Short mmCIF file of C-alpha atoms in Angstrom, two decimals:
data_model
loop_
_atom_site.label_atom_id
_atom_site.label_comp_id
_atom_site.label_asym_id
_atom_site.label_seq_id
_atom_site.Cartn_x
_atom_site.Cartn_y
_atom_site.Cartn_z
CA UNK A 125 -0.19 0.40 -0.10
CA UNK A 126 1.67 3.35 -1.16
CA UNK A 127 1.57 5.85 1.38
CA UNK A 128 -1.42 8.60 1.14
CA UNK A 129 -3.73 5.75 0.11
CA UNK A 130 -6.84 4.92 1.58
CA UNK A 131 -6.22 2.71 4.96
CA UNK A 132 -9.05 0.80 5.02
CA UNK A 133 -10.88 1.26 1.33
CA UNK A 134 -13.39 -1.67 1.69
CA UNK A 135 -14.82 -0.44 5.01
CA UNK A 136 -14.50 3.17 3.57
CA UNK A 137 -17.04 2.08 0.80
CA UNK A 138 -19.21 -0.14 3.22
CA UNK A 139 -19.78 3.21 4.80
CA UNK A 140 -20.13 5.04 2.40
CA UNK A 141 -17.52 7.66 3.13
CA UNK A 142 -14.89 9.05 0.63
CA UNK A 143 -11.75 9.09 2.46
CA UNK A 144 -10.06 11.63 0.91
CA UNK A 145 -12.61 14.19 0.95
CA UNK A 146 -13.10 13.51 4.94
CA UNK A 147 -9.43 14.13 4.98
CA UNK A 148 -10.06 17.95 3.69
CA UNK A 149 -13.12 18.45 5.35
CA UNK A 150 -11.07 17.53 8.57
CA UNK A 151 -8.16 19.89 7.80
CA UNK A 152 -10.53 22.99 5.94
CA UNK A 153 -12.74 22.88 9.84
CA UNK A 154 -9.84 21.93 12.03
CA UNK A 155 -6.27 23.40 10.56
CA UNK A 156 -6.78 27.22 9.53
CA UNK A 157 -7.88 28.19 13.17
CA UNK A 158 -5.18 26.51 15.16
CA UNK A 159 -2.91 27.84 12.41
CA UNK A 160 -3.99 31.29 13.17
CA UNK A 161 -3.79 30.33 16.76
CA UNK A 162 0.17 29.66 16.24
CA UNK A 163 0.49 32.72 14.14
CA UNK A 164 -0.13 34.44 17.26
CA UNK A 165 1.71 32.30 19.63
CA UNK A 166 4.55 32.49 18.10
CA UNK A 167 4.52 36.23 17.16
CA UNK A 168 4.23 36.74 20.75
CA UNK A 169 6.84 34.60 21.41
CA UNK A 170 9.54 36.05 19.41
CA UNK A 171 8.15 39.98 18.42
CA UNK A 172 10.58 40.80 21.72
CA UNK A 173 13.66 40.31 18.84
CA UNK A 174 11.94 43.57 17.20
CA UNK A 175 11.11 45.49 20.52
CA UNK A 176 14.79 44.64 21.54
CA UNK A 177 15.67 47.51 18.83
CA UNK A 178 14.82 50.19 21.25
CA UNK A 179 13.93 48.45 24.66
CA UNK A 180 17.24 47.31 25.14
CA UNK A 181 18.50 50.49 25.31
CA UNK A 182 15.57 51.74 27.20
CA UNK A 183 15.54 49.60 30.08
CA UNK A 184 19.46 49.14 30.31
CA UNK A 185 19.94 45.22 28.47
CA UNK A 186 23.04 44.26 27.50
CA UNK A 187 23.09 41.47 24.70
CA UNK A 188 23.91 38.99 27.34
CA UNK A 189 20.93 40.05 29.34
CA UNK A 190 18.58 40.37 26.80
CA UNK A 191 19.27 36.52 25.47
CA UNK A 192 18.94 35.22 29.41
CA UNK A 193 15.72 37.42 29.67
CA UNK A 194 14.12 36.33 26.42
CA UNK A 195 15.50 32.60 26.95
CA UNK A 196 14.08 32.47 30.34
CA UNK A 197 10.84 32.04 28.48
CA UNK A 198 11.40 28.62 27.93
CA UNK A 199 12.27 27.53 31.72
CA UNK A 200 8.74 28.38 32.88
CA UNK A 201 7.60 26.55 29.70
CA UNK A 202 9.72 23.81 30.66
CA UNK A 203 8.19 23.42 34.16
CA UNK A 204 4.49 23.65 32.97
CA UNK A 205 4.50 21.59 29.64
CA UNK A 206 4.02 18.22 31.19
CA UNK A 207 1.38 19.03 33.65
CA UNK A 208 -0.42 21.40 31.53
CA UNK A 209 -0.62 18.37 28.56
CA UNK A 210 -1.87 16.27 31.28
CA UNK A 211 -4.59 18.35 32.19
CA UNK A 212 -5.44 18.87 28.76
CA UNK A 213 -6.27 15.16 28.41
CA UNK A 214 -8.76 15.45 31.54
CA UNK A 215 -10.55 18.64 30.70
CA UNK A 216 -10.33 18.38 26.72
CA UNK A 217 -8.69 21.02 24.38
CA UNK A 218 -11.34 23.32 24.00
CA UNK A 219 -11.24 24.50 27.18
CA UNK A 220 -7.39 24.28 28.08
CA UNK A 221 -6.28 25.86 24.66
CA UNK A 222 -8.59 28.54 25.74
CA UNK A 223 -7.13 29.30 28.97
CA UNK A 224 -3.48 29.09 27.85
CA UNK A 225 -3.98 31.69 25.02
CA UNK A 226 -5.91 34.05 27.39
CA UNK A 227 -3.08 33.71 29.96
CA UNK A 228 -0.45 34.24 27.53
CA UNK A 229 -1.94 37.16 26.04
CA UNK A 230 -2.28 39.17 29.24
CA UNK A 231 1.33 38.51 30.27
CA UNK A 232 2.60 39.25 27.14
CA UNK A 233 0.79 42.70 26.84
CA UNK A 234 2.06 43.46 30.54
CA UNK A 235 5.47 42.69 29.21
CA UNK A 236 5.31 46.28 27.91
CA UNK A 237 5.61 47.96 31.33
CA UNK A 238 8.82 45.92 32.58
CA UNK A 239 11.72 48.51 33.86
CA UNK A 240 14.97 46.64 33.91
CA UNK A 241 16.56 43.52 33.29
CA UNK A 242 15.04 41.43 35.92
CA UNK A 243 11.46 42.23 35.46
CA UNK A 244 11.95 41.20 31.74
CA UNK A 245 13.25 38.39 32.72
CA UNK A 246 10.28 37.61 35.57
CA UNK A 247 8.44 38.54 32.76
CA UNK A 248 9.37 36.09 30.04
CA UNK A 249 9.38 33.06 32.69
CA UNK A 250 5.55 33.91 33.27
CA UNK A 251 4.82 33.64 29.80
CA UNK A 252 6.47 30.82 29.31
CA UNK A 253 4.31 29.26 31.84
CA UNK A 254 1.15 30.73 30.43
CA UNK A 255 2.13 29.44 27.23
CA UNK A 256 3.22 25.91 28.17
CA UNK A 257 1.03 23.07 26.81
CA UNK A 258 0.03 25.13 23.59
CA UNK A 259 2.22 23.50 21.05
CA UNK A 260 2.63 20.12 22.75
CA UNK A 261 -1.38 20.32 23.13
CA UNK A 262 -1.79 20.69 19.85
CA UNK A 263 0.00 18.10 18.65
CA UNK A 264 -1.76 15.58 20.72
CA UNK A 265 -5.23 17.01 19.36
CA UNK A 266 -4.03 16.36 15.87
CA UNK A 267 -2.90 12.95 16.95
CA UNK A 268 -6.59 12.42 18.47
CA UNK A 269 -8.46 13.34 15.04
CA UNK A 270 -5.69 12.86 12.10
CA UNK A 271 -4.77 9.27 11.06
CA UNK A 272 -1.22 8.51 10.45
CA UNK A 273 -1.13 8.96 6.43
CA UNK A 274 -2.38 12.54 6.58
CA UNK A 275 -0.77 13.59 9.97
CA UNK A 276 2.49 14.66 8.96
CA UNK A 277 0.64 16.96 6.07
CA UNK A 278 -1.81 18.06 8.81
CA UNK A 279 1.04 19.04 11.26
CA UNK A 280 2.96 21.02 8.64
CA UNK A 281 0.08 22.98 7.67
CA UNK A 282 -0.62 23.85 11.71
CA UNK A 283 3.41 24.61 11.76
CA UNK A 284 3.09 27.13 9.13
CA UNK A 285 2.22 29.50 11.61
CA UNK A 286 6.30 30.01 12.37
CA UNK A 287 7.11 31.39 8.77
CA UNK A 288 4.31 33.29 8.41
CA UNK A 289 4.01 34.78 11.72
CA UNK A 290 7.75 36.16 10.68
CA UNK A 291 6.47 36.79 7.13
CA UNK A 292 3.45 38.81 8.18
CA UNK A 293 4.77 40.41 11.81
CA UNK A 294 8.38 41.29 10.76
CA UNK A 295 6.86 44.34 8.75
CA UNK A 296 3.80 44.99 11.04
CA UNK A 297 6.22 44.69 14.16
CA UNK A 298 8.42 46.90 11.98
CA UNK A 299 5.42 49.64 11.59
CA UNK A 300 4.42 49.34 15.39
CA UNK A 301 7.99 50.07 16.70
CA UNK A 302 7.71 53.08 15.13
CA UNK A 303 4.32 54.49 17.22
CA UNK A 304 4.31 57.10 19.89
CA UNK A 305 1.81 58.31 22.07
CA UNK A 306 -0.04 58.71 25.24
CA UNK A 307 3.29 58.27 27.32
CA UNK A 308 4.09 54.72 25.54
CA UNK A 309 6.99 54.41 23.48
CA UNK A 310 7.06 51.87 20.06
CA UNK A 311 8.16 48.97 21.39
CA UNK A 312 5.49 49.14 24.49
CA UNK A 313 2.81 49.48 21.64
CA UNK A 314 4.17 46.56 19.75
CA UNK A 315 3.69 44.31 22.42
CA UNK A 316 0.42 45.32 23.67
CA UNK A 317 -1.22 45.69 20.19
CA UNK A 318 -0.07 42.21 19.54
CA UNK A 319 -1.16 40.48 22.65
CA UNK A 320 -4.58 41.03 21.66
CA UNK A 321 -5.01 38.92 19.23
CA UNK A 322 -4.07 35.91 21.30
CA UNK A 323 -6.88 36.62 23.90
CA UNK A 324 -9.51 37.17 21.68
CA UNK A 325 -8.83 33.90 19.87
CA UNK A 326 -8.72 32.09 23.42
CA UNK A 327 -12.36 33.37 23.62
CA UNK A 328 -12.92 31.74 20.22
CA UNK A 329 -11.51 28.35 20.91
CA UNK A 330 -14.52 28.08 23.27
CA UNK A 331 -16.77 28.26 19.82
CA UNK A 332 -14.51 26.73 17.33
CA UNK A 333 -12.79 23.67 18.92
CA UNK A 334 -14.04 20.22 19.14
CA UNK A 335 -12.45 18.18 21.79
CA UNK A 336 -12.72 14.68 19.97
CA UNK A 337 -14.13 13.36 16.49
CA UNK A 338 -17.01 11.59 18.40
CA UNK A 339 -18.35 15.19 19.46
CA UNK A 340 -17.74 16.72 15.87
CA UNK A 341 -21.81 17.55 14.83
CA UNK A 342 -20.31 19.03 11.70
CA UNK A 343 -18.92 15.36 10.22
CA UNK A 344 -21.96 12.95 9.21
CA UNK A 345 -22.26 9.86 11.28
CA UNK A 346 -20.96 7.49 8.62
CA UNK A 347 -17.65 10.07 8.81
CA UNK A 348 -17.61 9.92 12.67
CA UNK A 349 -17.94 6.24 12.64
CA UNK A 350 -15.26 5.65 9.98
CA UNK A 351 -12.71 8.10 11.85
CA UNK A 352 -13.51 6.96 15.17
CA UNK A 353 -12.97 3.40 13.53
CA UNK A 354 -9.98 4.09 11.63
CA UNK A 355 -7.74 5.94 14.67
CA UNK A 356 -8.98 3.05 17.25
CA UNK A 357 -7.84 0.77 14.81
CA UNK A 358 -4.24 2.51 14.60
CA UNK A 359 -3.94 3.19 18.30
CA UNK A 360 -4.26 -0.82 18.71
CA UNK A 361 -1.26 -1.56 16.09
CA UNK A 362 0.90 1.04 17.87
CA UNK A 363 -0.35 -0.26 21.34
CA UNK A 364 0.54 -4.06 20.54
CA UNK A 365 4.03 -2.99 19.58
CA UNK A 366 4.57 -0.19 21.65
CA UNK A 367 2.48 -1.10 25.00
CA UNK A 368 4.04 2.42 27.35
CA UNK A 369 2.96 3.76 30.41
CA UNK A 370 3.33 7.26 31.36
CA UNK A 371 6.37 6.41 33.15
CA UNK A 372 7.84 4.32 30.47
CA UNK A 373 7.40 6.60 28.22
CA UNK A 374 9.17 9.86 29.63
CA UNK A 375 12.11 7.04 30.14
CA UNK A 376 12.05 6.06 26.80
CA UNK A 377 15.36 6.16 24.68
CA UNK A 378 13.16 7.21 21.61
CA UNK A 379 11.73 9.86 23.80
CA UNK A 380 15.02 10.72 25.05
CA UNK A 381 16.65 11.11 22.34
CA UNK A 382 13.99 13.02 20.13
CA UNK A 383 14.09 15.45 22.92
CA UNK A 384 17.41 16.09 22.13
CA UNK A 385 17.11 16.42 18.66
CA UNK A 386 14.04 18.86 19.42
CA UNK A 387 16.63 20.89 21.51
CA UNK A 388 19.35 21.03 18.99
CA UNK A 389 16.32 22.37 16.37
CA UNK A 390 14.71 25.08 18.73
CA UNK A 391 18.36 26.35 19.24
CA UNK A 392 18.74 26.83 15.79
CA UNK A 393 14.95 28.13 15.12
CA UNK A 394 14.44 30.45 18.09
CA UNK A 395 18.34 31.81 18.46
CA UNK A 396 18.30 33.17 14.95
CA UNK A 397 14.57 33.88 15.28
CA UNK A 398 15.20 36.21 17.95
CA UNK A 399 17.92 37.71 16.65
CA UNK A 400 17.63 37.57 12.82
CA UNK A 401 16.45 41.62 12.72
CA UNK A 402 19.57 43.00 14.49
CA UNK A 403 21.47 40.43 12.28
CA UNK A 404 20.30 41.67 8.97
CA UNK A 405 20.36 45.56 10.58
CA UNK A 406 23.84 45.05 10.76
CA UNK A 407 24.56 44.05 7.15
CA UNK A 408 23.16 47.90 6.51
CA UNK A 409 19.40 47.52 6.10
CA UNK A 410 17.32 50.79 6.83
CA UNK A 411 14.92 50.76 9.57
CA UNK A 412 12.09 51.34 7.07
CA UNK A 413 12.59 47.86 4.89
CA UNK A 414 14.25 45.90 7.93
CA UNK A 415 10.62 43.95 8.76
CA UNK A 416 10.51 43.19 5.01
CA UNK A 417 13.84 41.66 4.77
CA UNK A 418 13.56 39.79 7.67
CA UNK A 419 10.46 38.37 6.62
CA UNK A 420 12.13 37.16 3.06
CA UNK A 421 13.87 34.05 5.23
CA UNK A 422 10.37 32.85 6.33
CA UNK A 423 8.67 33.27 3.43
CA UNK A 424 10.95 30.30 1.85
CA UNK A 425 10.23 28.52 5.17
CA UNK A 426 6.61 28.54 4.69
CA UNK A 427 7.40 26.89 1.09
CA UNK A 428 10.05 24.47 2.60
CA UNK A 429 7.10 23.27 5.43
CA UNK A 430 4.41 22.36 2.82
CA UNK A 431 7.08 20.76 0.19
CA UNK A 432 8.92 18.79 2.84
CA UNK A 433 5.92 17.58 4.56
CA UNK A 434 4.21 16.34 1.52
CA UNK A 435 7.62 14.69 0.63
CA UNK A 436 7.62 13.03 4.30
CA UNK A 437 3.74 11.57 3.71
CA UNK A 438 4.74 9.88 0.75
CA UNK A 439 8.13 8.70 1.84
CA UNK A 440 9.02 5.01 3.81
CA UNK A 441 11.18 6.68 6.25
CA UNK A 442 9.94 9.10 8.74
CA UNK A 443 13.46 9.51 10.28
CA UNK A 444 15.48 10.61 7.50
CA UNK A 445 13.63 14.02 6.91
CA UNK A 446 14.55 15.90 9.80
CA UNK A 447 18.15 14.71 9.52
CA UNK A 448 18.56 15.98 5.98
CA UNK A 449 16.62 19.10 6.66
CA UNK A 450 19.11 19.95 9.76
CA UNK A 451 22.02 19.09 7.93
CA UNK A 452 21.30 21.53 5.51
CA UNK A 453 20.49 24.08 7.83
CA UNK A 454 23.69 23.36 9.72
CA UNK A 455 26.14 24.11 6.05
CA UNK A 456 23.90 27.23 5.12
CA UNK A 457 24.77 29.21 8.62
CA UNK A 458 28.10 28.37 8.30
CA UNK A 459 27.73 29.65 4.86
CA UNK A 460 26.39 32.63 6.14
CA UNK A 461 29.11 33.45 8.85
CA UNK A 462 31.82 33.77 5.84
CA UNK A 463 29.89 34.99 2.67
CA UNK A 464 31.17 38.63 1.09
CA UNK A 465 28.02 40.23 0.58
CA UNK A 466 24.93 41.36 2.39
CA UNK A 467 22.99 39.59 -0.65
CA UNK A 468 24.62 36.22 -0.36
CA UNK A 469 24.34 36.53 3.86
CA UNK A 470 20.55 36.99 3.34
CA UNK A 471 20.45 33.89 0.81
CA UNK A 472 22.40 31.76 3.09
CA UNK A 473 20.02 32.64 6.13
CA UNK A 474 16.77 31.92 3.65
CA UNK A 475 18.42 28.44 3.23
CA UNK A 476 18.90 27.80 7.08
CA UNK A 477 15.28 29.43 7.64
CA UNK A 478 14.29 26.83 5.49
CA UNK A 479 15.44 23.84 6.21
CA UNK A 480 14.94 24.46 9.77
CA UNK A 481 11.08 25.09 9.60
CA UNK A 482 11.00 21.95 6.93
CA UNK A 483 12.66 19.76 9.97
CA UNK A 484 9.95 20.49 12.08
CA UNK A 485 7.66 20.00 9.37
CA UNK A 486 8.24 16.65 9.37
CA UNK A 487 9.95 15.84 13.38
CA UNK A 488 6.51 15.99 14.69
CA UNK A 489 5.11 12.91 12.72
CA UNK A 490 7.80 10.43 14.17
CA UNK A 491 7.11 10.77 18.14
CA UNK A 492 3.00 10.68 17.18
CA UNK A 493 3.84 7.22 15.71
CA UNK A 494 5.24 5.22 18.44
CA UNK A 495 3.05 6.92 21.45
CA UNK A 496 -0.55 6.60 22.12
CA UNK A 497 -2.79 7.92 25.27
CA UNK A 498 -1.37 9.30 28.59
CA UNK A 499 2.17 7.96 27.25
CA UNK A 500 1.64 10.21 24.19
CA UNK A 501 0.61 13.29 26.57
CA UNK A 502 3.58 12.98 28.62
CA UNK A 503 5.79 11.76 25.95
CA UNK A 504 5.65 14.58 23.37
CA UNK A 505 4.80 17.45 26.07
CA UNK A 506 8.56 15.97 27.47
CA UNK A 507 10.08 15.95 24.13
CA UNK A 508 9.02 19.53 23.28
CA UNK A 509 9.55 21.04 27.10
CA UNK A 510 13.51 19.54 26.98
CA UNK A 511 13.76 20.62 23.35
CA UNK A 512 12.33 24.05 24.07
CA UNK A 513 15.11 24.65 26.64
CA UNK A 514 17.13 25.23 23.39
CA UNK A 515 14.92 28.69 23.14
CA UNK A 516 17.02 29.31 26.41
CA UNK A 517 20.38 28.15 25.28
CA UNK A 518 20.17 29.77 21.53
CA UNK A 519 19.25 33.09 22.63
CA UNK A 520 21.87 33.31 25.11
CA UNK A 521 24.56 31.63 23.08
CA UNK A 522 24.27 33.88 20.49
CA UNK A 523 24.23 36.90 23.26
CA UNK A 524 27.00 35.75 25.00
CA UNK A 525 29.40 34.64 21.96
CA UNK A 526 28.28 38.15 20.47
CA UNK A 527 29.15 40.09 23.69
CA UNK A 528 32.98 38.34 23.16
CA UNK A 529 33.57 38.52 19.75
CA UNK A 530 31.70 41.50 18.52
CA UNK A 531 29.84 40.24 15.85
CA UNK A 532 27.69 37.48 14.50
CA UNK A 533 30.43 35.41 12.77
CA UNK A 534 30.95 33.08 15.90
CA UNK A 535 27.35 32.85 16.93
CA UNK A 536 26.53 31.63 13.56
CA UNK A 537 29.21 29.30 13.79
CA UNK A 538 28.28 27.62 17.05
CA UNK A 539 24.52 27.36 15.77
CA UNK A 540 25.38 25.69 12.72
CA UNK A 541 27.36 22.99 14.99
CA UNK A 542 24.39 22.63 17.09
CA UNK A 543 22.56 21.77 14.03
CA UNK A 544 24.89 19.21 12.77
CA UNK A 545 25.02 17.48 15.88
CA UNK A 546 20.87 17.19 15.94
CA UNK A 547 21.28 15.89 12.06
CA UNK A 548 24.04 13.26 13.07
CA UNK A 549 21.71 12.20 15.96
CA UNK A 550 18.71 11.55 14.00
CA UNK A 551 20.49 9.80 11.63
CA UNK A 552 21.58 7.54 14.51
CA UNK A 553 17.85 7.28 15.69
CA UNK A 554 16.83 6.08 12.57
CA UNK A 555 19.51 3.40 12.30
CA UNK A 556 18.56 1.94 15.72
CA UNK A 557 14.51 1.91 15.04
CA UNK A 558 15.49 0.15 11.91
CA UNK A 559 17.58 -2.66 14.20
CA UNK A 560 15.79 -3.08 16.36
CA UNK A 561 12.51 -3.78 13.36
CA UNK A 562 10.52 -1.31 15.56
CA UNK A 563 9.53 0.98 12.78
CA UNK A 564 6.19 -0.67 11.48
CA UNK A 565 4.87 2.36 12.89
CA UNK A 566 7.67 4.75 13.00
CA UNK A 567 8.44 3.93 9.37
CA UNK A 568 5.13 3.24 8.21
#
C-alpha cells in the first residue's frame, strides 16, 4: 500500500465515506483556526526581537542580559509543559487551549511595562508558564483527529504558523515599533497591540474547537464512525508494538533522543528568530526595510514546510527527513558567517531558516507514531519541554558569544555546529529504530 492511500478502502466504501474528501473536510475545519492561533503564539514569543531594537537601550539590557531574559521564557515552558498536557487530557482541548491563549495574551501585554533586566526576565518566565502546553497540546490534538497517512501534512500546515508569523509579523512589528503616544514608546505599543489577538482567539476556542471526533456534529454519522474506527485501529496496532505507560514513556530512549534532537533544532530556530532583526540590521538594512527583509527567509521557510511535509507523507522512512533538513541548515548557517556580500548572507540565511522549518514540519510525525494515550500526552510534552530549553540556550549562546567576539560570525558558527549534531543524532536514531525492527509504526 502506498503512503497517503486510504488505509481501509473496503470499510470506507461500506460506510459510504470518501476518505480523501473526509480528510480535506477535517483540514478545512480544524487547521485554519489552529494555524491562526499558532501565528499569534509565535508572534508573541519572538516579537521581543523587534522590541529589543529600542527596548534594550530604554531599560538597560546588554546583549547577554537580553539573551538570558528572552530565554527564560523556556524555563517557564519546561516546568509547566507536562502537567499542562496531562490536564488537557482530562478537561479537553477546547477549554484548556482557551485558557492558555488568554493567559499568554495578558502576560505578553504586561511585558510592555517592565523597567529593567530583572522585570524583563520575570515577565518572560511567566509568559512561558502561561503558554506552556499549547504546542504539545495541539500535537496531541492532531493525533486524536488525523490518521497516520495524513498526520505529517496536517502538522506541517499547523506549523506554517512559524514562518507566516514572521512573514507578516516582521513588517507589522517593524511598523508598530515606530509608534509613539499616550506616554508609551514604540516597543511598548508593539507588545500590547500584538497581545490582543491572543486573548480574542482564546475566547473563540470555546466556540470553534471540538474535543474529539465522537463529538463532531459537523461530520456525518458514517464519517464519524469511519474516522473513530480508523483511529482506534491505529492506536491498537501501536499499543501492540509499544505498550508504554506514562512513566515508561518519560524514560524511553526514543523519547529522550528525540527531545535532544528537538533541543538542537530549537536552538537554531529561536536563536536565529530572536536575533535575525539585529543580524540583518548589522548588514546595513534601513529601519524602514528591516521588517520586509526579515520576512524573506520565512517565505522560503513556508514553502519548505509544505513541500517537505508532503514528501515525508509519501516516503518510507520518517526519520531521514528531519536529519537531511538539519544538515542543510547547518551548512547554510556556517556559510552565512563567511559570505562576502549582504545579499549572499541573506540568501544563506534563507536556506538556513527554510531547512530548520522543514525539519520542524516532519519531525513531529515520528513521536506520534509510537506513543498513544497518556504516554503520548507525557512523552510529546517531554520532547517539547526539553527541546524548548534550546529556546533559552540559543538566544543566550548568540548574545554571550556576540559580546565576546563583537559580531555575529562566531554565534552563527556555534548554531551551525549544534544543528549538525542534531542531524547526526537523528541519523543514529533512525538506524537504531530500523535495527530493532520497531518501525512498522515509526517508518510506516
